[in-house]
CSV table of C-alpha atoms and ligand atoms in Angstrom, one decimal:
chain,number,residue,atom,x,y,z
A,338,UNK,CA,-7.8,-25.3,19.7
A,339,UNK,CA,-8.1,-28.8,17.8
A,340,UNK,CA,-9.8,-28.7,14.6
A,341,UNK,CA,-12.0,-31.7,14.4
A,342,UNK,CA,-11.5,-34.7,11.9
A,343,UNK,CA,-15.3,-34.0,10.5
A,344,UNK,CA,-14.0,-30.1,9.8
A,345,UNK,CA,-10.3,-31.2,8.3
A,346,UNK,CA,-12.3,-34.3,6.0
A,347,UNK,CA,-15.1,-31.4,5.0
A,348,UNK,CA,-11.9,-28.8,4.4
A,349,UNK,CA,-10.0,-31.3,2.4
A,350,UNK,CA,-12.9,-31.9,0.0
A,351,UNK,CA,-14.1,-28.4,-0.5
A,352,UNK,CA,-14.2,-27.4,-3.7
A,353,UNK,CA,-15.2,-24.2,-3.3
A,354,UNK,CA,-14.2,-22.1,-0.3
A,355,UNK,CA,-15.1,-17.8,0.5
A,356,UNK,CA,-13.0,-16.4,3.9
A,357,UNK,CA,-13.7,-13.4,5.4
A,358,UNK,CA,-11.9,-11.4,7.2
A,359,UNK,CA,-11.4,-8.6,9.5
A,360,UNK,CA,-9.4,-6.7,11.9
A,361,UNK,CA,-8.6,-9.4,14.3
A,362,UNK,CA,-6.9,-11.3,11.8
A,363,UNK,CA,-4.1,-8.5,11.8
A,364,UNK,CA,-3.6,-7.8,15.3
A,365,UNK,CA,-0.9,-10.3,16.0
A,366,UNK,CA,0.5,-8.3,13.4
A,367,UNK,CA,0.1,-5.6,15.9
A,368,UNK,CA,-2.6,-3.7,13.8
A,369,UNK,CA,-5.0,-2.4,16.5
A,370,UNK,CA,-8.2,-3.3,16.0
A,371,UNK,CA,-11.9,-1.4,16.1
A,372,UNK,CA,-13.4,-2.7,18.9
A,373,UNK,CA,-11.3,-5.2,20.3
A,374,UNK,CA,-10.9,-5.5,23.7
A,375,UNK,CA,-14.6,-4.2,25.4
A,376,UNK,CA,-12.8,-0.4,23.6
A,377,UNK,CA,-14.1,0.9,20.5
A,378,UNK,CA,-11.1,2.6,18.7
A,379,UNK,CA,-11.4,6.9,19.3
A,380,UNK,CA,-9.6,9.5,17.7
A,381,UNK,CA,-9.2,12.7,20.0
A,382,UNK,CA,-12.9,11.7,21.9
A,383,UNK,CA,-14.5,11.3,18.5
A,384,UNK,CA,-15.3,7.4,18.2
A,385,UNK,CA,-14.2,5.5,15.2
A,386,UNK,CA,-17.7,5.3,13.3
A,387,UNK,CA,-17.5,9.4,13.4
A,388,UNK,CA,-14.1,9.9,12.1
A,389,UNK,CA,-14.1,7.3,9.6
A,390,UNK,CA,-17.4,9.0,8.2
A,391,UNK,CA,-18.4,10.7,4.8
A,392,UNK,CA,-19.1,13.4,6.9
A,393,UNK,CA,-16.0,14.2,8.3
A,394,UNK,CA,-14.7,14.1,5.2
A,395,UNK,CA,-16.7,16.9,4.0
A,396,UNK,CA,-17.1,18.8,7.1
A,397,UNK,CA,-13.3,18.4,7.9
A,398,UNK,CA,-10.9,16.2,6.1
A,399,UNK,CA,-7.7,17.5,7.5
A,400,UNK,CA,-9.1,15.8,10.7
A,401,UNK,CA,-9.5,12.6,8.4
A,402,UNK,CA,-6.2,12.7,7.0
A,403,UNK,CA,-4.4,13.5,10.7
A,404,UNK,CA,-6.1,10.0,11.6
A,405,UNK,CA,-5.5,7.5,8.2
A,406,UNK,CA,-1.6,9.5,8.6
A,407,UNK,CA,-1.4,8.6,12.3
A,408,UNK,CA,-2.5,4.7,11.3
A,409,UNK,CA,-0.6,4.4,8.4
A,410,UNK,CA,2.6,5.5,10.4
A,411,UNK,CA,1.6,2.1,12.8
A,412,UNK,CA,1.5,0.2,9.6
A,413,UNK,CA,4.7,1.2,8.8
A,414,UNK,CA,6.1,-1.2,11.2
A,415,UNK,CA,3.7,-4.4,10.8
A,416,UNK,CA,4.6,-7.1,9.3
A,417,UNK,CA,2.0,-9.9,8.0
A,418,UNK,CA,1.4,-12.8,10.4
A,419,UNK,CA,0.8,-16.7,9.9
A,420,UNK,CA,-2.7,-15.9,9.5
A,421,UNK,CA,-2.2,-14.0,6.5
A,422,UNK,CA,0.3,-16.3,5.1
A,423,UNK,CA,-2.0,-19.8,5.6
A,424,UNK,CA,-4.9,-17.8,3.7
A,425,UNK,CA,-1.8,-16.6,1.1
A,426,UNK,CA,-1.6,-20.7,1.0
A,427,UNK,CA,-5.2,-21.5,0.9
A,428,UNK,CA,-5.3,-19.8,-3.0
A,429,UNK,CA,-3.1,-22.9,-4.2
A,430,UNK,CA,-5.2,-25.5,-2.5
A,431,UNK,CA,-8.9,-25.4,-3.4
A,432,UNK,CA,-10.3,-25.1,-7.3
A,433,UNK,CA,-12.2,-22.4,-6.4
A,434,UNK,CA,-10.9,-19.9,-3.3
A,435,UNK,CA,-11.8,-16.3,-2.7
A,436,UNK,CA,-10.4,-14.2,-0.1
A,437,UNK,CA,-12.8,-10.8,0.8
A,438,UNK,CA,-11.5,-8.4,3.3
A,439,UNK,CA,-12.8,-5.5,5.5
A,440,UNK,CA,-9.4,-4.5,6.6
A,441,UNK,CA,-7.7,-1.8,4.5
A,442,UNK,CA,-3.7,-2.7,5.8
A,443,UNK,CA,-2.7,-4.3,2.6
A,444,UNK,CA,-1.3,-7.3,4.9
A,445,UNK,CA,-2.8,-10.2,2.6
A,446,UNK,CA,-1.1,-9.1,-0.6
A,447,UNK,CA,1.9,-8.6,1.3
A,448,UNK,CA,1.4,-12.0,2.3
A,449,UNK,CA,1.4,-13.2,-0.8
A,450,UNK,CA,-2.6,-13.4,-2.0
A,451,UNK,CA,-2.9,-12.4,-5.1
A,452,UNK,CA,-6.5,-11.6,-5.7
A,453,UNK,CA,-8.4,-9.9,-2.4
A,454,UNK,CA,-11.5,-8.1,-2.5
A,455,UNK,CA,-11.2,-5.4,-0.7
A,456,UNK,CA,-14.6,-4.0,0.6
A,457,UNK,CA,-13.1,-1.4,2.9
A,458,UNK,CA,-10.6,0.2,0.1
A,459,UNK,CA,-6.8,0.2,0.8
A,460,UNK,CA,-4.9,2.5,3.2
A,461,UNK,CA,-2.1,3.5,0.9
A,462,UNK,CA,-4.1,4.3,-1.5
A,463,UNK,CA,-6.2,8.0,-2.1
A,464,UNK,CA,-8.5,9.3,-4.4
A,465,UNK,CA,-9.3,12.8,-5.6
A,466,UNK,CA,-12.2,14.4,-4.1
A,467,UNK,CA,-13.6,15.7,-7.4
A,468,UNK,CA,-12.6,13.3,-10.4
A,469,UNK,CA,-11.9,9.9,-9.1
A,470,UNK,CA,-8.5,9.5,-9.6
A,471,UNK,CA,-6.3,7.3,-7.7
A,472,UNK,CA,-3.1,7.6,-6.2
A,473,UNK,CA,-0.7,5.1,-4.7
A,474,UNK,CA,1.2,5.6,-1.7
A,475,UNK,CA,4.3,4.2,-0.3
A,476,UNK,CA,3.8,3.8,3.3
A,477,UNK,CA,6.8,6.2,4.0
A,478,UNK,CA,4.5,9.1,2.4
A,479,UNK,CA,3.2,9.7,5.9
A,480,UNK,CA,2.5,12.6,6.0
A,481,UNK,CA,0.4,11.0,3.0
A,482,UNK,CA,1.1,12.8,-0.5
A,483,UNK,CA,0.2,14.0,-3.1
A,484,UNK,CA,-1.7,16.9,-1.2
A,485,UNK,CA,-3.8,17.4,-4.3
A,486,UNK,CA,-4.8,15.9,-7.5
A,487,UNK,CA,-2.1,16.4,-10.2
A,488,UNK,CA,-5.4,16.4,-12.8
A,489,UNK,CA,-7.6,18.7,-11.6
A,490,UNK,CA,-6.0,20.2,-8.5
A,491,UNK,CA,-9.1,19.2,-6.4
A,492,UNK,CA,-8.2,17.6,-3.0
A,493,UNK,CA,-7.4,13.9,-2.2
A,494,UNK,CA,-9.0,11.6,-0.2
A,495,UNK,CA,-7.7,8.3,1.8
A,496,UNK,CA,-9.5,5.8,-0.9
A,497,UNK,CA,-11.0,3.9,1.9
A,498,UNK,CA,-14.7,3.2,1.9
A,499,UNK,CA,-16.1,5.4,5.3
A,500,UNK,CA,-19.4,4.6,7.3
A,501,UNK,CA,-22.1,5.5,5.1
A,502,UNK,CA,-20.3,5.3,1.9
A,503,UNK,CA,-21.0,2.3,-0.8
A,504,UNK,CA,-19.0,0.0,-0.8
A,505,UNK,CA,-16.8,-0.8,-4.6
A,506,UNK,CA,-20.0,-2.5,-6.0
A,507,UNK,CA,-17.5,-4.5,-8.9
A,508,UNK,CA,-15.7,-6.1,-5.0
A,509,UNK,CA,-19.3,-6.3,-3.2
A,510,UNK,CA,-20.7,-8.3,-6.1
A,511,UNK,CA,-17.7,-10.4,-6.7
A,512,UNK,CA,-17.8,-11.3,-3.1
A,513,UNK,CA,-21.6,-12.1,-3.0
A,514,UNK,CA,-21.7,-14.1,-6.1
A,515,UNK,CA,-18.8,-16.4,-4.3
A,516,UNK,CA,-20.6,-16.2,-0.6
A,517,UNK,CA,-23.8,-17.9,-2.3
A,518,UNK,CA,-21.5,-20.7,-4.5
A,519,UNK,CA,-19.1,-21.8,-1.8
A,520,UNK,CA,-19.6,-24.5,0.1
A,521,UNK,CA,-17.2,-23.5,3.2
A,522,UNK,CA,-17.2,-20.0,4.3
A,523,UNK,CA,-15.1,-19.3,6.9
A,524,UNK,CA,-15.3,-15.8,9.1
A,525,UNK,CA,-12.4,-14.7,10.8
A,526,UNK,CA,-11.2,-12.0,13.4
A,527,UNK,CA,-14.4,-9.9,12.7
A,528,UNK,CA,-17.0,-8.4,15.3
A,529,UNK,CA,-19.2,-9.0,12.4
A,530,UNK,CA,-21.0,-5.5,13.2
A,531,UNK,CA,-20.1,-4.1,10.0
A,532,UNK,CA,-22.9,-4.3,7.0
A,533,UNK,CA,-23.1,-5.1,4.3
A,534,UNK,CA,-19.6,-7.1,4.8
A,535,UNK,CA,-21.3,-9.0,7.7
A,536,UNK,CA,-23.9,-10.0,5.5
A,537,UNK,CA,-22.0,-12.1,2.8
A,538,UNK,CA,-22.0,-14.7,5.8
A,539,UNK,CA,-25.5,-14.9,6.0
A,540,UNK,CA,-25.5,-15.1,2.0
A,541,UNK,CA,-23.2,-18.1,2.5
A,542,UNK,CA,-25.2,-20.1,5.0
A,543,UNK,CA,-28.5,-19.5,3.4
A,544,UNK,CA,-27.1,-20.7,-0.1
A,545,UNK,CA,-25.9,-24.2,2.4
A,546,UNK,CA,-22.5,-23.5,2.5
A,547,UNK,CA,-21.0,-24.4,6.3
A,548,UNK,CA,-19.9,-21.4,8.6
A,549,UNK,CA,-16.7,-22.0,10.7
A,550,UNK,CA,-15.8,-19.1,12.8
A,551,UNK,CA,-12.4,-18.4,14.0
A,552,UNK,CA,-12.0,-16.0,16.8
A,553,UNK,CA,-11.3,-15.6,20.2
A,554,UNK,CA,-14.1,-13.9,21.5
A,555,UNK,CA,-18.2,-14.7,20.5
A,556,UNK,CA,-19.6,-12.2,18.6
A,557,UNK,CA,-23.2,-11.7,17.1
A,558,UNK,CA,-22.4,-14.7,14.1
A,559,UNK,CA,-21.3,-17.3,16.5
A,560,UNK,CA,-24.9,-18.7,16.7
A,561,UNK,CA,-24.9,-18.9,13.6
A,562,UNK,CA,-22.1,-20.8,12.4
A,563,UNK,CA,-21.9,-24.7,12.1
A,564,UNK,CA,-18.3,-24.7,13.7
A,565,UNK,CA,-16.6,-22.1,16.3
A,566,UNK,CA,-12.6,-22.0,16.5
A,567,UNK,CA,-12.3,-20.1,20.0
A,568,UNK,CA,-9.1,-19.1,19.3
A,569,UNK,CA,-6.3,-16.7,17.5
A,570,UNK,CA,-6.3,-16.5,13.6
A,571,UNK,CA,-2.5,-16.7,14.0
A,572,UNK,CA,-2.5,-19.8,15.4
A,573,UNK,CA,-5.4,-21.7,14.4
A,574,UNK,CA,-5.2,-21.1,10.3
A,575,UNK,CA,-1.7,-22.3,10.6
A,576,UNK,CA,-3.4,-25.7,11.8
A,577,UNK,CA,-5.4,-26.6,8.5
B,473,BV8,C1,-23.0,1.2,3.4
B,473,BV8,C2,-12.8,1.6,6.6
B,473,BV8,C3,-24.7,1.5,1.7
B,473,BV8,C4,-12.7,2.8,7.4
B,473,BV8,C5,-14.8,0.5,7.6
B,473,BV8,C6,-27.1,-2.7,6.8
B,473,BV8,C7,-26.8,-2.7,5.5
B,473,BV8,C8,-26.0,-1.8,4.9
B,473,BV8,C9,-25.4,-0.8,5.7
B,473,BV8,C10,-25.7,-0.8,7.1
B,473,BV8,C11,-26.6,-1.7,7.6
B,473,BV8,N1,-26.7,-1.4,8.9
B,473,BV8,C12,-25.9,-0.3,9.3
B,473,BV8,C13,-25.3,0.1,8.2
B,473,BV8,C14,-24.4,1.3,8.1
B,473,BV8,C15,-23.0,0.9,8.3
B,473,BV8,C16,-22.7,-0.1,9.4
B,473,BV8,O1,-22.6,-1.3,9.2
B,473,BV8,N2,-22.7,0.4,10.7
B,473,BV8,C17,-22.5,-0.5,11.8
B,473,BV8,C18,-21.4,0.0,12.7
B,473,BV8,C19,-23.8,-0.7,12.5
B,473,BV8,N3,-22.4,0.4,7.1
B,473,BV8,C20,-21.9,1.3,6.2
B,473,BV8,O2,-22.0,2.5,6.4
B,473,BV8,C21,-21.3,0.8,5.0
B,473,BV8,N4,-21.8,1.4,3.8
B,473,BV8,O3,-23.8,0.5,4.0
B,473,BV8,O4,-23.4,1.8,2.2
B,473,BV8,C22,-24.7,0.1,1.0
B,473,BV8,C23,-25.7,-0.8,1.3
B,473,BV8,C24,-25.7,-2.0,0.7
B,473,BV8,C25,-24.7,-2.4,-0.2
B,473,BV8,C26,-23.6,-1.5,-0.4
B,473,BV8,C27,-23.6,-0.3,0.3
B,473,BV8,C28,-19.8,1.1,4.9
B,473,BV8,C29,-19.1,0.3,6.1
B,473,BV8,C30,-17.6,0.5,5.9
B,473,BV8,C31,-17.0,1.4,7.0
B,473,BV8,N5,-15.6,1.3,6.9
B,473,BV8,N6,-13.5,0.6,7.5
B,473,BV8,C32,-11.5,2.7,8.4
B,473,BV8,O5,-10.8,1.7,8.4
B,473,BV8,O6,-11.3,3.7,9.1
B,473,BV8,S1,-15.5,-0.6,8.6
B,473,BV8,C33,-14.4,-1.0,9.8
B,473,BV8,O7,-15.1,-1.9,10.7
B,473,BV8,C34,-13.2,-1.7,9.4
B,473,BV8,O8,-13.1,-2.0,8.0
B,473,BV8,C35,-13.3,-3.1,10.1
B,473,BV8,O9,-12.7,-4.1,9.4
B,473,BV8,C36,-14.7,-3.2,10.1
B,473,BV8,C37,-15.4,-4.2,10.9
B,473,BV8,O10,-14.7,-4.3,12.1
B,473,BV8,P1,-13.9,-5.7,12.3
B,473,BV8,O11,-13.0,-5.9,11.1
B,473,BV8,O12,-14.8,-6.8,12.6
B,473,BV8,O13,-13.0,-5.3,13.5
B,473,BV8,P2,-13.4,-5.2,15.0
B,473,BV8,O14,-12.4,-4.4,15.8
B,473,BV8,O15,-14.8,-4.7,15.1
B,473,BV8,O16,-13.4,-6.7,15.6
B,473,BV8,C38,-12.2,-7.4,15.6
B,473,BV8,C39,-12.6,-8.8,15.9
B,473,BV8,O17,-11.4,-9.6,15.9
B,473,BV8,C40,-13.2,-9.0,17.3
B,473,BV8,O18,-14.3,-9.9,17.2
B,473,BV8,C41,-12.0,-9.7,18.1
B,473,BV8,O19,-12.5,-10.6,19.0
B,473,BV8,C42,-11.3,-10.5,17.0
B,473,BV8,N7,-9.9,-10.7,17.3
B,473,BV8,C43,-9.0,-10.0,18.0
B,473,BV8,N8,-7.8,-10.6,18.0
B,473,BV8,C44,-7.9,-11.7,17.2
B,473,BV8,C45,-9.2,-11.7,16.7
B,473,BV8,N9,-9.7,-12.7,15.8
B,473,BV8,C46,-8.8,-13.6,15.5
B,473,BV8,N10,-7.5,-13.6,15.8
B,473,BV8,C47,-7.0,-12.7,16.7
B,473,BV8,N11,-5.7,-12.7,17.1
C-alpha cells in the first residue's frame, strides 16, 4: 500500500496530528477483534454489545468477570506490534500529537506512548462498584483480584467503560478538544460503529483537519475521509 508523496509532504508538515484507534490495530498482535471478520465477537450466545453492558453488570457480574478473565488470559500472551510502536514514535515527531484509543489492551503504553486517552477504560484495571476506587491488575491476576474492595467491601468491577455507560468525560474532552485543532486525523483499525468515539472523526473533518483511514476493510467512515490506506495497521504505519 504506497503512501502518496502529497500524504508524506502533508504528514511531514503537520503540526498538529489526533490518531484514533481501535481493535484492528491490535490484531496482528493476535488481540481478537469485535467484529472483524463478517463475526461479531459472542460470549456463550450472548453477543458482545450484551455482555459488555451496564446491565450485565448489574443483573449478573460474575458473567462479566468470567468474560474480561477469559480476555485478559488472551492478553497475557500478546505482545505489541509495529503499529503500536510507529504511533509510540509518532509522539517524538509532531509539536503537537495525541493518541485516543477505544481498545482497553494496554498495548500502546506497552509500546512505549506515554500519554493515551483511553475512552474505553483499561482491562487490567477494576473499580469498586460502590465508591470508585481503583485497582490495578497484573495480567497474571486472572482469575482477576482483589474480589472486593479493601475500602468498603463492596464488589469490584472490570474499570472498562460498557455499552451504555459514559465514557471518562476528563479523556472524551481531551480528545475532542484535539479532534477539532488537528490538522491530520488519522482513524485506524476501527469499524467506526462505536459512538461517541466514532464521532471525534467527524469533529476533526468538520474543524478542516484531513481524514486518512488505515484499514483493510471499508467501513461506514471511508466516504468520508480524504485518504484510504487499504491495508494492515502493522504494515502500513511502519511506512510513514
Ligand atoms: C455512551 C469496552 C453516553 C468494552 C467498548 C451516539 C452517541 C452516543 C452513544 C451512542 C450513539 N449511538 C449509539 C450509542 C450507544 C453506544 C453505541 O455506540 N452503540 C453502537 C454499537 C451502535 N455507545 C455507548 O453506549 C457508549 N456510551 O454513549 O454513553 C454518552 C454520550 C455522549 C458522550 C459521552 C457518553 C459507550 C461505548 C463503549 C462500549 N465499550 N469497549 C469491552 O471491550 O468489552 S466498545 C468496543 O467497540 C471496543 O472498545 C472497541 O474498540 C469498540 C469499537 O470497535 P472497534 O475498535 O472498531 O473494533 P471492531 O472489531 O468493531 O472493528 C475492527 C476494525 O479493524 C475493522 O474495521 C477491521 O476491518 C479492522 N482491522 C482488522 N484487522 C486490522 C484492521 N485494521 C488495521 N489493521 C489490521 N491488521
Amino acid at each position: 500500500m504506497p503512501i502518496s508523496p502529497r500524504l508524506k509532504e502533508i504528514f511531514q508538515n503537520a503540526k498538529s496530528v489526533c490518531v484514533l484507534t481501535g481493535a484492528g490495530i491490535s490484531a496482528e498482535s493476535g488481540v481478537p477483534t469485535f467484529r472483524g471478520g463478517g463475526n461479531a465477537a459472542v460470549w456463550k450466545g450472548m453477543p458482545f454489545d450484551q455482555i459488555s453492558s451496564a446491565r450485565m453488570v448489574r443483573e449478573n457480574l460474575n458473567e462479566v468477570w468470567e468474560w474480561f478473565d477469559y480476555r485478559r488470559g488472551v492478553l497475557k500472551d500478546c505482545e505489541p506490534n509495529p503499529a503500536h510502536f510507529a504511533l509510540a514514535e509518532w509522539q517524538n515527531r509532531f509539536a503537537d500529537f495525541t493518541l485516543v484509543t477505544q481498545n482497553v489492551d494496554g498495548l500502546h503504553h506497552r509500546a512505549g506512548s506515554r500519554e493515551v486517552l483511553e475512552l474505553h477504560g483499561n482491562i487490567n484495571r477494576s473499580s469498586c462498584t460502590n465508591c470508585e476506587k481503583r485497582f490495578q491488575m497484573n495480567a497474571e491476576d486472572v482469575p482477576h483480584k482483589p474480589e472486593v474492595c479493601d475500602r468498603c467491601e463492596a464488589r469490584v468491577r472490570p474499570d472498562v467503560v460498557l455499552f451504555g455507560e459514559m465514557l471518562p468525560m476528563d479523556a472524551f474532552l481531551k480528545a475532542e478538544q484535539k479532534s477539532r485543532e488537528c490538522d491530520l486525523f488519522f482513524v485506524v483499525g476501527t469499524s467506526a460503529l462505536v459512538y461517541p468515539a466514532a464521532g471525534l472523526a467527524e469533529i476533526a473533518k468538520f474543524s478542516g483537519a484531513r481524514l486518512v483511514e488505515i484499514n483493510p476493510e471499508e467501513t461506514p467512515m471511508t466516504g468520508f475521509c480524504d485518504e484510504v490506506l487499504r491495508g494492515k495497521a502493522g504494515e502500513v504505519l511502519p511506512l510513514f
